[in-house]
PDB file of C-alpha atoms and ligand atoms in Angstrom:
ATOM      1  CA  MET K  14     -20.479  33.848  36.563  1.00  0.00           C
ATOM      2  CA  ASN K  15     -18.598  34.753  39.748  1.00  0.00           C
ATOM      3  CA  ILE K  16     -15.218  33.252  40.657  1.00  0.00           C
ATOM      4  CA  SER K  17     -16.657  30.566  42.960  1.00  0.00           C
ATOM      5  CA  GLU K  18     -19.094  29.398  40.263  1.00  0.00           C
ATOM      6  CA  LYS K  19     -16.247  29.359  37.743  1.00  0.00           C
ATOM      7  CA  ILE K  20     -14.143  27.172  40.073  1.00  0.00           C
ATOM      8  CA  ARG K  21     -17.039  24.750  40.603  1.00  0.00           C
ATOM      9  CA  LYS K  22     -17.468  24.411  36.827  1.00  0.00           C
ATOM     10  CA  LEU K  23     -13.725  23.956  36.177  1.00  0.00           C
ATOM     11  CA  LYS K  24     -13.498  21.338  38.936  1.00  0.00           C
ATOM     12  CA  GLN K  25     -16.083  19.209  37.173  1.00  0.00           C
ATOM     13  CA  GLU K  26     -14.610  19.716  33.702  1.00  0.00           C
ATOM     14  CA  THR K  27     -11.131  18.713  34.877  1.00  0.00           C
ATOM     15  CA  ASP K  28     -12.196  15.897  37.237  1.00  0.00           C
ATOM     16  CA  THR K  29     -10.495  17.590  40.186  1.00  0.00           C
ATOM     17  CA  ILE K  30     -11.051  17.386  43.929  1.00  0.00           C
ATOM     18  CA  ILE K  31     -10.052  20.447  45.971  1.00  0.00           C
ATOM     19  CA  LEU K  32      -8.730  19.610  49.431  1.00  0.00           C
ATOM     20  CA  ALA K  33      -8.302  22.483  51.892  1.00  0.00           C
ATOM     21  CA  HIS K  34      -6.807  22.860  55.332  1.00  0.00           C
ATOM     22  CA  TYR K  35      -8.711  24.756  58.051  1.00  0.00           C
ATOM     23  CA  TYR K  36      -6.017  27.472  58.049  1.00  0.00           C
ATOM     24  CA  VAL K  37      -6.707  28.760  54.521  1.00  0.00           C
ATOM     25  CA  ASP K  38      -9.066  31.702  54.045  1.00  0.00           C
ATOM     26  CA  GLY K  39     -12.774  31.085  54.643  1.00  0.00           C
ATOM     27  CA  GLU K  40     -13.528  32.005  51.011  1.00  0.00           C
ATOM     28  CA  VAL K  41     -11.273  29.165  49.882  1.00  0.00           C
ATOM     29  CA  GLN K  42     -12.715  26.708  52.412  1.00  0.00           C
ATOM     30  CA  LYS K  43     -16.167  27.461  50.959  1.00  0.00           C
ATOM     31  CA  ILE K  44     -15.278  26.186  47.464  1.00  0.00           C
ATOM     32  CA  ALA K  45     -13.336  23.122  48.667  1.00  0.00           C
ATOM     33  CA  ASP K  46     -14.740  19.613  48.314  1.00  0.00           C
ATOM     34  CA  PHE K  47     -13.236  18.641  51.637  1.00  0.00           C
ATOM     35  CA  VAL K  48     -11.794  20.697  54.509  1.00  0.00           C
ATOM     36  CA  GLY K  49      -9.959  18.983  57.344  1.00  0.00           C
ATOM     37  CA  ASP K  50      -7.008  18.657  59.677  1.00  0.00           C
ATOM     38  CA  SER K  51      -3.802  17.076  58.407  1.00  0.00           C
ATOM     39  CA  PHE K  52      -4.892  13.524  59.270  1.00  0.00           C
ATOM     40  CA  ALA K  53      -8.338  13.788  57.676  1.00  0.00           C
ATOM     41  CA  LEU K  54      -6.764  15.373  54.589  1.00  0.00           C
ATOM     42  CA  ALA K  55      -4.214  12.550  54.269  1.00  0.00           C
ATOM     43  CA  LYS K  56      -6.953   9.906  54.552  1.00  0.00           C
ATOM     44  CA  THR K  57      -9.148  11.705  52.024  1.00  0.00           C
ATOM     45  CA  ALA K  58      -6.244  12.117  49.585  1.00  0.00           C
ATOM     46  CA  ALA K  59      -5.435   8.402  49.898  1.00  0.00           C
ATOM     47  CA  ASN K  60      -8.989   7.458  48.860  1.00  0.00           C
ATOM     48  CA  THR K  61      -9.599  10.082  46.189  1.00  0.00           C
ATOM     49  CA  THR K  62     -10.981   8.711  42.939  1.00  0.00           C
ATOM     50  CA  GLN K  63     -10.765  11.913  40.855  1.00  0.00           C
ATOM     51  CA  LYS K  64      -7.937  12.256  38.331  1.00  0.00           C
ATOM     52  CA  ASN K  65      -6.516  15.448  39.873  1.00  0.00           C
ATOM     53  CA  ILE K  66      -6.026  16.656  43.442  1.00  0.00           C
ATOM     54  CA  LEU K  67      -5.694  20.406  43.955  1.00  0.00           C
ATOM     55  CA  PHE K  68      -4.337  21.231  47.393  1.00  0.00           C
ATOM     56  CA  ALA K  69      -5.304  24.431  49.152  1.00  0.00           C
ATOM     57  CA  GLY K  70      -2.653  24.156  51.831  1.00  0.00           C
ATOM     58  CA  VAL K  71       1.129  23.922  52.131  1.00  0.00           C
ATOM     59  CA  SER K  72       3.678  21.776  50.318  1.00  0.00           C
ATOM     60  CA  PHE K  73       4.018  18.877  52.789  1.00  0.00           C
ATOM     61  CA  MET K  74       0.269  18.257  52.401  1.00  0.00           C
ATOM     62  CA  GLY K  75       0.545  17.988  48.608  1.00  0.00           C
ATOM     63  CA  GLU K  76       3.560  15.699  48.966  1.00  0.00           C
ATOM     64  CA  SER K  77       1.681  13.445  51.391  1.00  0.00           C
ATOM     65  CA  ALA K  78      -1.238  13.258  48.939  1.00  0.00           C
ATOM     66  CA  LYS K  79       1.156  12.217  46.157  1.00  0.00           C
ATOM     67  CA  LEU K  80       2.826   9.615  48.410  1.00  0.00           C
ATOM     68  CA  LEU K  81      -0.498   8.101  49.443  1.00  0.00           C
ATOM     69  CA  ASN K  82      -2.101   8.179  46.003  1.00  0.00           C
ATOM     70  CA  PRO K  83       0.776   8.200  43.478  1.00  0.00           C
ATOM     71  CA  THR K  84      -1.283   7.657  40.318  1.00  0.00           C
ATOM     72  CA  LYS K  85      -3.101  10.984  40.823  1.00  0.00           C
ATOM     73  CA  HIS K  86      -1.891  14.318  39.494  1.00  0.00           C
ATOM     74  CA  VAL K  87      -1.390  16.582  42.506  1.00  0.00           C
ATOM     75  CA  TYR K  88      -1.212  20.375  42.166  1.00  0.00           C
ATOM     76  CA  MET K  89      -0.666  23.082  44.778  1.00  0.00           C
ATOM     77  CA  ALA K  90      -2.806  26.212  44.659  1.00  0.00           C
ATOM     78  CA  ASP K  91       0.432  28.120  45.358  1.00  0.00           C
ATOM     79  CA  GLU K  92       3.604  26.106  44.904  1.00  0.00           C
ATOM     80  CA  THR K  93       5.590  28.513  47.109  1.00  0.00           C
ATOM     81  CA  ALA K  94       3.371  27.845  50.141  1.00  0.00           C
ATOM     82  CA  GLY K  95       5.612  25.858  52.466  1.00  0.00           C
ATOM     83  CA  CYS K  96       5.905  25.183  56.180  1.00  0.00           C
ATOM     84  CA  PRO K  97       8.819  26.825  57.999  1.00  0.00           C
ATOM     85  CA  MET K  98       8.723  24.082  60.642  1.00  0.00           C
ATOM     86  CA  ALA K  99       9.177  21.400  57.972  1.00  0.00           C
ATOM     87  CA  ASP K 100      12.326  23.239  56.829  1.00  0.00           C
ATOM     88  CA  MET K 101      13.853  23.065  60.321  1.00  0.00           C
ATOM     89  CA  ILE K 102      15.187  19.536  59.843  1.00  0.00           C
ATOM     90  CA  THR K 103      17.103  17.745  57.093  1.00  0.00           C
ATOM     91  CA  ALA K 104      17.383  14.066  56.170  1.00  0.00           C
ATOM     92  CA  GLU K 105      21.102  14.238  57.062  1.00  0.00           C
ATOM     93  CA  GLN K 106      20.306  15.370  60.611  1.00  0.00           C
ATOM     94  CA  VAL K 107      17.885  12.461  61.039  1.00  0.00           C
ATOM     95  CA  LYS K 108      20.478   9.960  59.774  1.00  0.00           C
ATOM     96  CA  GLU K 109      23.072  11.313  62.212  1.00  0.00           C
ATOM     97  CA  VAL K 110      20.766  10.988  65.266  1.00  0.00           C
ATOM     98  CA  ARG K 111      19.826   7.478  64.108  1.00  0.00           C
ATOM     99  CA  ARG K 112      23.507   6.525  63.936  1.00  0.00           C
ATOM    100  CA  GLN K 113      23.946   7.717  67.522  1.00  0.00           C
ATOM    101  CA  ASN K 114      20.697   6.079  68.769  1.00  0.00           C
ATOM    102  CA  PRO K 115      20.196   2.908  66.730  1.00  0.00           C
ATOM    103  CA  ASN K 116      17.405   1.637  69.006  1.00  0.00           C
ATOM    104  CA  ALA K 117      15.220   4.744  68.760  1.00  0.00           C
ATOM    105  CA  ALA K 118      12.092   4.880  66.617  1.00  0.00           C
ATOM    106  CA  VAL K 119      12.038   7.955  64.372  1.00  0.00           C
ATOM    107  CA  VAL K 120       8.559   9.457  64.726  1.00  0.00           C
ATOM    108  CA  CYS K 121       7.983  12.165  62.166  1.00  0.00           C
ATOM    109  CA  TYR K 122       5.281  14.838  62.300  1.00  0.00           C
ATOM    110  CA  VAL K 123       3.679  15.071  58.835  1.00  0.00           C
ATOM    111  CA  ASN K 124       4.853  18.688  58.754  1.00  0.00           C
ATOM    112  CA  SER K 125       8.102  17.510  57.125  1.00  0.00           C
ATOM    113  CA  SER K 126       9.594  16.989  53.670  1.00  0.00           C
ATOM    114  CA  ALA K 127       9.329  13.700  51.757  1.00  0.00           C
ATOM    115  CA  GLU K 128      13.135  13.315  52.148  1.00  0.00           C
ATOM    116  CA  VAL K 129      12.813  13.487  55.951  1.00  0.00           C
ATOM    117  CA  LYS K 130       9.836  11.096  55.930  1.00  0.00           C
ATOM    118  CA  ALA K 131      11.977   8.667  53.920  1.00  0.00           C
ATOM    119  CA  GLU K 132      14.355   8.420  56.923  1.00  0.00           C
ATOM    120  CA  SER K 133      11.535   7.882  59.449  1.00  0.00           C
ATOM    121  CA  ASP K 134       9.758   4.851  60.909  1.00  0.00           C
ATOM    122  CA  VAL K 135       6.302   6.324  61.257  1.00  0.00           C
ATOM    123  CA  CYS K 136       4.486   9.601  60.631  1.00  0.00           C
ATOM    124  CA  VAL K 137       2.032  11.239  63.004  1.00  0.00           C
ATOM    125  CA  THR K 138      -0.301  14.208  62.995  1.00  0.00           C
ATOM    126  CA  SER K 139      -1.408  16.244  65.989  1.00  0.00           C
ATOM    127  CA  SER K 140      -4.615  14.193  66.242  1.00  0.00           C
ATOM    128  CA  ASN K 141      -2.981  10.746  66.390  1.00  0.00           C
ATOM    129  CA  ALA K 142       0.550  11.306  67.765  1.00  0.00           C
ATOM    130  CA  VAL K 143      -0.202  10.045  71.310  1.00  0.00           C
ATOM    131  CA  LYS K 144      -1.974   6.948  70.024  1.00  0.00           C
ATOM    132  CA  VAL K 145       0.761   6.091  67.522  1.00  0.00           C
ATOM    133  CA  VAL K 146       3.677   6.678  69.935  1.00  0.00           C
ATOM    134  CA  LYS K 147       2.009   4.459  72.565  1.00  0.00           C
ATOM    135  CA  LYS K 148       1.881   1.641  70.001  1.00  0.00           C
ATOM    136  CA  MET K 149       5.568   1.832  69.036  1.00  0.00           C
ATOM    137  CA  GLU K 150       7.531  -1.156  70.326  1.00  0.00           C
ATOM    138  CA  GLN K 151      10.732   0.876  70.819  1.00  0.00           C
ATOM    139  CA  LYS K 152      11.205   2.557  74.200  1.00  0.00           C
ATOM    140  CA  GLN K 153      13.212   5.440  72.757  1.00  0.00           C
ATOM    141  CA  ILE K 154      11.388   7.917  70.528  1.00  0.00           C
ATOM    142  CA  TYR K 155      13.205  10.463  68.374  1.00  0.00           C
ATOM    143  CA  PHE K 156      10.373  12.892  67.660  1.00  0.00           C
ATOM    144  CA  ILE K 157      10.893  15.305  64.755  1.00  0.00           C
ATOM    145  CA  PRO K 158      10.693  18.187  63.914  1.00  0.00           C
ATOM    146  CA  ASP K 159       8.273  19.888  66.373  1.00  0.00           C
ATOM    147  CA  SER K 160       9.624  20.189  69.917  1.00  0.00           C
ATOM    148  CA  HIS K 161       6.321  21.549  71.272  1.00  0.00           C
ATOM    149  CA  LEU K 162       4.240  18.631  69.983  1.00  0.00           C
ATOM    150  CA  ALA K 163       6.992  16.261  71.156  1.00  0.00           C
ATOM    151  CA  HIS K 164       6.804  17.598  74.727  1.00  0.00           C
ATOM    152  CA  PHE K 165       2.990  17.432  74.664  1.00  0.00           C
ATOM    153  CA  VAL K 166       3.124  13.763  73.584  1.00  0.00           C
ATOM    154  CA  ALA K 167       5.941  12.898  76.015  1.00  0.00           C
ATOM    155  CA  LYS K 168       3.832  14.091  78.947  1.00  0.00           C
ATOM    156  CA  GLN K 169       1.092  11.655  78.007  1.00  0.00           C
ATOM    157  CA  VAL K 170       3.378   8.724  77.255  1.00  0.00           C
ATOM    158  CA  PRO K 171       5.728   8.750  80.274  1.00  0.00           C
ATOM    159  CA  GLU K 172       6.806   5.149  79.660  1.00  0.00           C
ATOM    160  CA  LYS K 173       8.820   6.277  76.600  1.00  0.00           C
ATOM    161  CA  GLU K 174      12.157   8.124  76.491  1.00  0.00           C
ATOM    162  CA  PHE K 175      12.148  11.079  74.109  1.00  0.00           C
ATOM    163  CA  ILE K 176      14.898  12.605  72.037  1.00  0.00           C
ATOM    164  CA  TYR K 177      13.798  16.057  70.902  1.00  0.00           C
ATOM    165  CA  HIS K 178      14.523  18.181  67.874  1.00  0.00           C
ATOM    166  CA  SER K 179      14.457  21.988  68.004  1.00  0.00           C
ATOM    167  CA  GLY K 180      11.747  22.676  65.369  1.00  0.00           C
ATOM    168  CA  TYR K 181       8.668  24.776  66.008  1.00  0.00           C
ATOM    169  CA  CYS K 182       5.823  26.533  64.237  1.00  0.00           C
ATOM    170  CA  PRO K 183       6.496  30.304  64.208  1.00  0.00           C
ATOM    171  CA  THR K 184       2.755  31.052  64.154  1.00  0.00           C
ATOM    172  CA  HIS K 185       1.993  28.987  67.257  1.00  0.00           C
ATOM    173  CA  LYS K 186       5.178  30.119  68.997  1.00  0.00           C
ATOM    174  CA  SER K 187       3.969  33.717  68.676  1.00  0.00           C
ATOM    175  CA  ILE K 188       0.969  32.864  70.886  1.00  0.00           C
ATOM    176  CA  GLU K 189       2.950  33.474  74.071  1.00  0.00           C
ATOM    177  CA  ARG K 190       1.841  32.724  77.623  1.00  0.00           C
ATOM    178  CA  LYS K 191       1.862  36.427  78.566  1.00  0.00           C
ATOM    179  CA  TYR K 192      -0.691  37.148  75.795  1.00  0.00           C
ATOM    180  CA  LEU K 193      -2.843  34.235  76.873  1.00  0.00           C
ATOM    181  CA  LEU K 194      -2.813  35.531  80.468  1.00  0.00           C
ATOM    182  CA  GLU K 195      -4.000  38.912  79.135  1.00  0.00           C
ATOM    183  CA  ALA K 196      -6.773  37.196  77.155  1.00  0.00           C
ATOM    184  CA  LYS K 197      -7.800  35.243  80.255  1.00  0.00           C
ATOM    185  CA  GLU K 198      -8.104  38.490  82.162  1.00  0.00           C
ATOM    186  CA  LYS K 199     -10.167  40.064  79.396  1.00  0.00           C
ATOM    187  CA  TYR K 200     -12.445  37.011  79.081  1.00  0.00           C
ATOM    188  CA  PRO K 201     -12.595  35.479  82.577  1.00  0.00           C
ATOM    189  CA  ASN K 202     -13.872  31.880  82.872  1.00  0.00           C
ATOM    190  CA  VAL K 203     -13.886  31.409  79.099  1.00  0.00           C
ATOM    191  CA  PRO K 204     -12.469  27.970  78.127  1.00  0.00           C
ATOM    192  CA  ILE K 205      -9.156  27.970  76.241  1.00  0.00           C
ATOM    193  CA  LEU K 206      -8.792  25.588  73.288  1.00  0.00           C
ATOM    194  CA  ALA K 207      -5.184  25.211  72.103  1.00  0.00           C
ATOM    195  CA  HIS K 208      -3.227  23.412  69.396  1.00  0.00           C
ATOM    196  CA  PRO K 209      -0.308  21.219  70.577  1.00  0.00           C
ATOM    197  CA  GLU K 210       2.091  23.216  68.392  1.00  0.00           C
ATOM    198  CA  CYS K 211       1.844  25.905  71.117  1.00  0.00           C
ATOM    199  CA  ALA K 212       4.583  26.043  73.752  1.00  0.00           C
ATOM    200  CA  GLU K 213       4.249  23.945  76.907  1.00  0.00           C
ATOM    201  CA  ASP K 214       3.621  26.955  79.200  1.00  0.00           C
ATOM    202  CA  VAL K 215       0.677  27.920  76.957  1.00  0.00           C
ATOM    203  CA  LEU K 216      -0.745  24.392  76.876  1.00  0.00           C
ATOM    204  CA  ASP K 217      -0.563  24.320  80.683  1.00  0.00           C
ATOM    205  CA  LEU K 218      -3.271  27.025  80.706  1.00  0.00           C
ATOM    206  CA  ALA K 219      -5.533  25.301  78.172  1.00  0.00           C
ATOM    207  CA  ASP K 220      -8.815  23.546  78.984  1.00  0.00           C
ATOM    208  CA  PHE K 221      -8.509  21.416  75.849  1.00  0.00           C
ATOM    209  CA  VAL K 222      -5.567  20.609  73.544  1.00  0.00           C
ATOM    210  CA  GLY K 223      -6.182  19.102  70.121  1.00  0.00           C
ATOM    211  CA  SER K 224      -5.739  19.262  66.359  1.00  0.00           C
ATOM    212  CA  THR K 225      -7.682  21.855  64.360  1.00  0.00           C
ATOM    213  CA  MET K 226     -10.507  19.385  63.741  1.00  0.00           C
ATOM    214  CA  GLU K 227     -10.601  18.311  67.384  1.00  0.00           C
ATOM    215  CA  ILE K 228     -10.827  21.965  68.493  1.00  0.00           C
ATOM    216  CA  ILE K 229     -13.742  22.486  66.091  1.00  0.00           C
ATOM    217  CA  HIS K 230     -15.525  19.374  67.380  1.00  0.00           C
ATOM    218  CA  TYR K 231     -14.906  20.384  71.007  1.00  0.00           C
ATOM    219  CA  ALA K 232     -16.484  23.810  70.529  1.00  0.00           C
ATOM    220  CA  LYS K 233     -19.538  22.254  68.882  1.00  0.00           C
ATOM    221  CA  ASP K 234     -19.995  19.505  71.454  1.00  0.00           C
ATOM    222  CA  ASN K 235     -19.617  21.665  74.560  1.00  0.00           C
ATOM    223  CA  ALA K 236     -22.159  23.956  76.168  1.00  0.00           C
ATOM    224  CA  ALA K 237     -19.972  27.036  76.736  1.00  0.00           C
ATOM    225  CA  LYS K 238     -20.977  30.001  74.579  1.00  0.00           C
ATOM    226  CA  GLU K 239     -17.497  31.605  74.352  1.00  0.00           C
ATOM    227  CA  TYR K 240     -13.989  30.240  73.693  1.00  0.00           C
ATOM    228  CA  ILE K 241     -10.426  31.586  73.534  1.00  0.00           C
ATOM    229  CA  ILE K 242      -8.741  29.940  70.558  1.00  0.00           C
ATOM    230  CA  ALA K 243      -4.968  29.377  70.565  1.00  0.00           C
ATOM    231  CA  THR K 244      -4.310  28.344  66.983  1.00  0.00           C
ATOM    232  CA  GLU K 245      -4.256  29.842  63.490  1.00  0.00           C
ATOM    233  CA  THR K 246      -7.250  32.094  62.797  1.00  0.00           C
ATOM    234  CA  GLY K 247      -8.384  30.122  59.716  1.00  0.00           C
ATOM    235  CA  VAL K 248     -10.305  27.823  62.084  1.00  0.00           C
ATOM    236  CA  PHE K 249     -12.660  30.699  62.926  1.00  0.00           C
ATOM    237  CA  HIS K 250     -14.462  30.192  59.606  1.00  0.00           C
ATOM    238  CA  GLN K 251     -15.632  26.711  60.547  1.00  0.00           C
ATOM    239  CA  LEU K 252     -16.116  27.523  64.242  1.00  0.00           C
ATOM    240  CA  GLU K 253     -18.422  30.432  63.415  1.00  0.00           C
ATOM    241  CA  LYS K 254     -20.240  28.550  60.654  1.00  0.00           C
ATOM    242  CA  GLU K 255     -21.033  25.601  62.922  1.00  0.00           C
ATOM    243  CA  ASN K 256     -21.812  27.695  66.012  1.00  0.00           C
ATOM    244  CA  PRO K 257     -23.632  30.909  65.039  1.00  0.00           C
ATOM    245  CA  ASP K 258     -24.705  31.364  68.676  1.00  0.00           C
ATOM    246  CA  LYS K 259     -21.160  31.161  70.104  1.00  0.00           C
ATOM    247  CA  LYS K 260     -18.247  33.622  70.269  1.00  0.00           C
ATOM    248  CA  PHE K 261     -14.596  32.881  69.543  1.00  0.00           C
ATOM    249  CA  TYR K 262     -11.654  35.076  70.508  1.00  0.00           C
ATOM    250  CA  PRO K 263      -8.060  34.830  69.218  1.00  0.00           C
ATOM    251  CA  VAL K 264      -5.285  35.266  71.788  1.00  0.00           C
ATOM    252  CA  ILE K 265      -3.541  37.790  69.503  1.00  0.00           C
ATOM    253  CA  PRO K 266      -4.704  39.157  66.126  1.00  0.00           C
ATOM    254  CA  SER K 267      -1.499  37.965  64.417  1.00  0.00           C
ATOM    255  CA  GLN K 268      -1.888  34.199  64.977  1.00  0.00           C
ATOM    256  CA  VAL K 269      -1.808  33.790  61.218  1.00  0.00           C
ATOM    257  CA  CYS K 270       0.257  31.439  59.017  1.00  0.00           C
ATOM    258  CA  PRO K 271       1.541  33.537  56.069  1.00  0.00           C
ATOM    259  CA  ASP K 272       2.026  30.463  53.892  1.00  0.00           C
ATOM    260  CA  MET K 273      -1.528  29.195  54.318  1.00  0.00           C
ATOM    261  CA  LYS K 274      -2.757  32.671  53.445  1.00  0.00           C
ATOM    262  CA  LYS K 275      -0.991  32.547  50.071  1.00  0.00           C
ATOM    263  CA  VAL K 276      -3.871  30.401  48.794  1.00  0.00           C
ATOM    264  CA  THR K 277      -6.473  32.485  46.955  1.00  0.00           C
ATOM    265  CA  LEU K 278      -9.470  31.841  44.710  1.00  0.00           C
ATOM    266  CA  GLU K 279      -7.596  33.497  41.810  1.00  0.00           C
ATOM    267  CA  LYS K 280      -4.644  31.096  42.136  1.00  0.00           C
ATOM    268  CA  ILE K 281      -7.005  28.107  42.329  1.00  0.00           C
ATOM    269  CA  THR K 282      -8.715  29.286  39.137  1.00  0.00           C
ATOM    270  CA  TYR K 283      -5.348  29.659  37.406  1.00  0.00           C
ATOM    271  CA  VAL K 284      -4.302  26.111  38.323  1.00  0.00           C
ATOM    272  CA  LEU K 285      -7.632  24.650  37.168  1.00  0.00           C
ATOM    273  CA  GLU K 286      -7.305  26.497  33.853  1.00  0.00           C
ATOM    274  CA  ASN K 287      -3.703  25.429  33.274  1.00  0.00           C
ATOM    275  CA  MET K 288      -3.452  21.860  34.544  1.00  0.00           C
ATOM    276  CA  GLY K 289      -1.337  19.656  32.329  1.00  0.00           C
ATOM    277  CA  THR K 290       0.092  22.561  30.311  1.00  0.00           C
ATOM    278  CA  GLY K 291       3.316  22.884  32.330  1.00  0.00           C
ATOM    279  CA  ARG K 292       2.345  26.408  33.406  1.00  0.00           C
ATOM    280  CA  CYS K 293       1.466  25.132  36.890  1.00  0.00           C
ATOM    281  CA  PRO K 294       3.861  22.388  37.908  1.00  0.00           C
ATOM    282  CA  GLU K 295       2.589  19.170  39.445  1.00  0.00           C
ATOM    283  CA  VAL K 296       3.884  17.802  42.747  1.00  0.00           C
ATOM    284  CA  LEU K 297       6.517  15.328  41.534  1.00  0.00           C
ATOM    285  CA  LEU K 298       8.857  13.383  43.786  1.00  0.00           C
ATOM    286  CA  ASP K 299      11.979  11.339  43.224  1.00  0.00           C
ATOM    287  CA  GLU K 300      10.997   7.659  42.720  1.00  0.00           C
ATOM    288  CA  GLN K 301      13.398   6.326  45.359  1.00  0.00           C
ATOM    289  CA  VAL K 302      12.354   8.921  47.927  1.00  0.00           C
ATOM    290  CA  MET K 303       8.719   8.104  47.198  1.00  0.00           C
ATOM    291  CA  GLU K 304       9.221   4.398  47.774  1.00  0.00           C
ATOM    292  CA  ARG K 305      10.761   5.029  51.208  1.00  0.00           C
ATOM    293  CA  ALA K 306       8.621   8.017  52.268  1.00  0.00           C
ATOM    294  CA  LYS K 307       5.268   6.336  51.727  1.00  0.00           C
ATOM    295  CA  ARG K 308       6.056   3.570  54.258  1.00  0.00           C
ATOM    296  CA  PRO K 309       5.881   5.766  57.415  1.00  0.00           C
ATOM    297  CA  LEU K 310       2.717   7.453  56.126  1.00  0.00           C
ATOM    298  CA  LYS K 311       1.003   4.122  55.502  1.00  0.00           C
ATOM    299  CA  GLN K 312       2.235   2.900  58.877  1.00  0.00           C
ATOM    300  CA  MET K 313       0.512   5.934  60.442  1.00  0.00           C
ATOM    301  CA  LEU K 314      -2.781   5.106  58.707  1.00  0.00           C
ATOM    302  CA  GLN K 315      -2.603   1.586  60.208  1.00  0.00           C
ATOM    303  CA  LEU K 316      -1.502   2.498  63.737  1.00  0.00           C
ATOM    304  CA  ALA K 317      -3.916   5.417  64.072  1.00  0.00           C
ATOM    305  CA  LEU K 318      -6.966   3.190  63.545  1.00  0.00           C
TER     306      LEU K 318
HETATM  307  P1  13P S  26      -3.704  19.939  62.109  1.00  0.00           P
HETATM  308  O1  13P S  26      -4.744  20.483  61.212  1.00  0.00           O
HETATM  309  O2  13P S  26      -3.433  18.499  61.829  1.00  0.00           O
HETATM  310  O3  13P S  26      -4.051  20.201  63.533  1.00  0.00           O
HETATM  311  O4  13P S  26      -2.324  20.671  61.775  1.00  0.00           O
HETATM  312  C1  13P S  26      -2.022  21.966  62.078  1.00  0.00           C
HETATM  313  C2  13P S  26      -0.981  22.553  61.225  1.00  0.00           C
HETATM  314  O5  13P S  26      -0.186  23.329  61.658  1.00  0.00           O
HETATM  315  C3  13P S  26      -0.939  22.240  59.832  1.00  0.00           C
HETATM  316  O6  13P S  26       0.096  22.925  59.266  1.00  0.00           O
HETATM  317 FE1  SF4 S  27       3.713  25.220  59.289  1.00  0.00          FE
HETATM  318 FE2  SF4 S  27       2.765  26.467  61.423  1.00  0.00          FE
HETATM  319 FE3  SF4 S  27       1.972  27.239  59.019  1.00  0.00          FE
HETATM  320 FE4  SF4 S  27       1.166  24.878  60.014  1.00  0.00          FE
HETATM  321  S1  SF4 S  27       0.670  26.885  60.807  1.00  0.00           S
HETATM  322  S2  SF4 S  27       1.932  25.285  57.947  1.00  0.00           S
HETATM  323  S3  SF4 S  27       2.990  24.281  61.183  1.00  0.00           S
HETATM  324  S4  SF4 S  27       4.051  27.350  59.827  1.00  0.00           S
END
């Protein structure tokens, strides 16, 4: 039995669903029960009926799954896989800005800790942020932690006043405008599909801006045979699988998230073999934090409809 067959067998024996983000390795995406962007993963986690959820992604995704479906046992394939952007803001910082701007709505990108979510009014993902912000009754929006996504949303919702935080995704920040201009020269007239975590001067050059899932749908639904992709290279697995006749080019070879790449088939096997023994810790959150952090996530699920 090879490792993928072993994982499939263990999944059934342990009543586990494996949820994977598009940025993990293609080999891992292949054995997952569901692969999606952050919003689709949150919705799937909320409706999961299996006893255990094994997350092939980073820690905020596992925490969101636990918040949305608290009776399930949630495990991370690698518990050290985090998101540097999520670590760029603390609950204390949010409280301080709230004190100074009591009328602002705190809009929190899901790439954040449960403690930060607990201080927020609503969560968003890259696929629903514009929609959700438009529906907020407050005029002032304190958008945390991603400044790039915040500026992208602000441009499309000019009726709101934004307060920005300084967070960013190091992987998307590394896709600089000068590299994209080089790629454009190498592949003239090839459409550019970019993630809104990229800097504003990169998004200005893009033909389409969207979440990972939206980028994948765009490439499938459009006639062009080649695309320049400005997001993490994990999406190439799905892009190439769904479009064997099309070509996809990264802007730079290093547009890779090191934390997402910590997830391997071996680690998934280990977790499936050791669930419930204490050798692979579950995602567990403080009860009070949970109570407060699930509100903005549930609010997102309602407003994003
Ligand atoms: P989406 O899949 O929601 O576009 O998120 C991208 C991301 O950076 C997740 O960490
Ligand atoms: Fe965080 Fe960026 Fe990695 Fe996503 S790609 S997990 S935002 S560091």
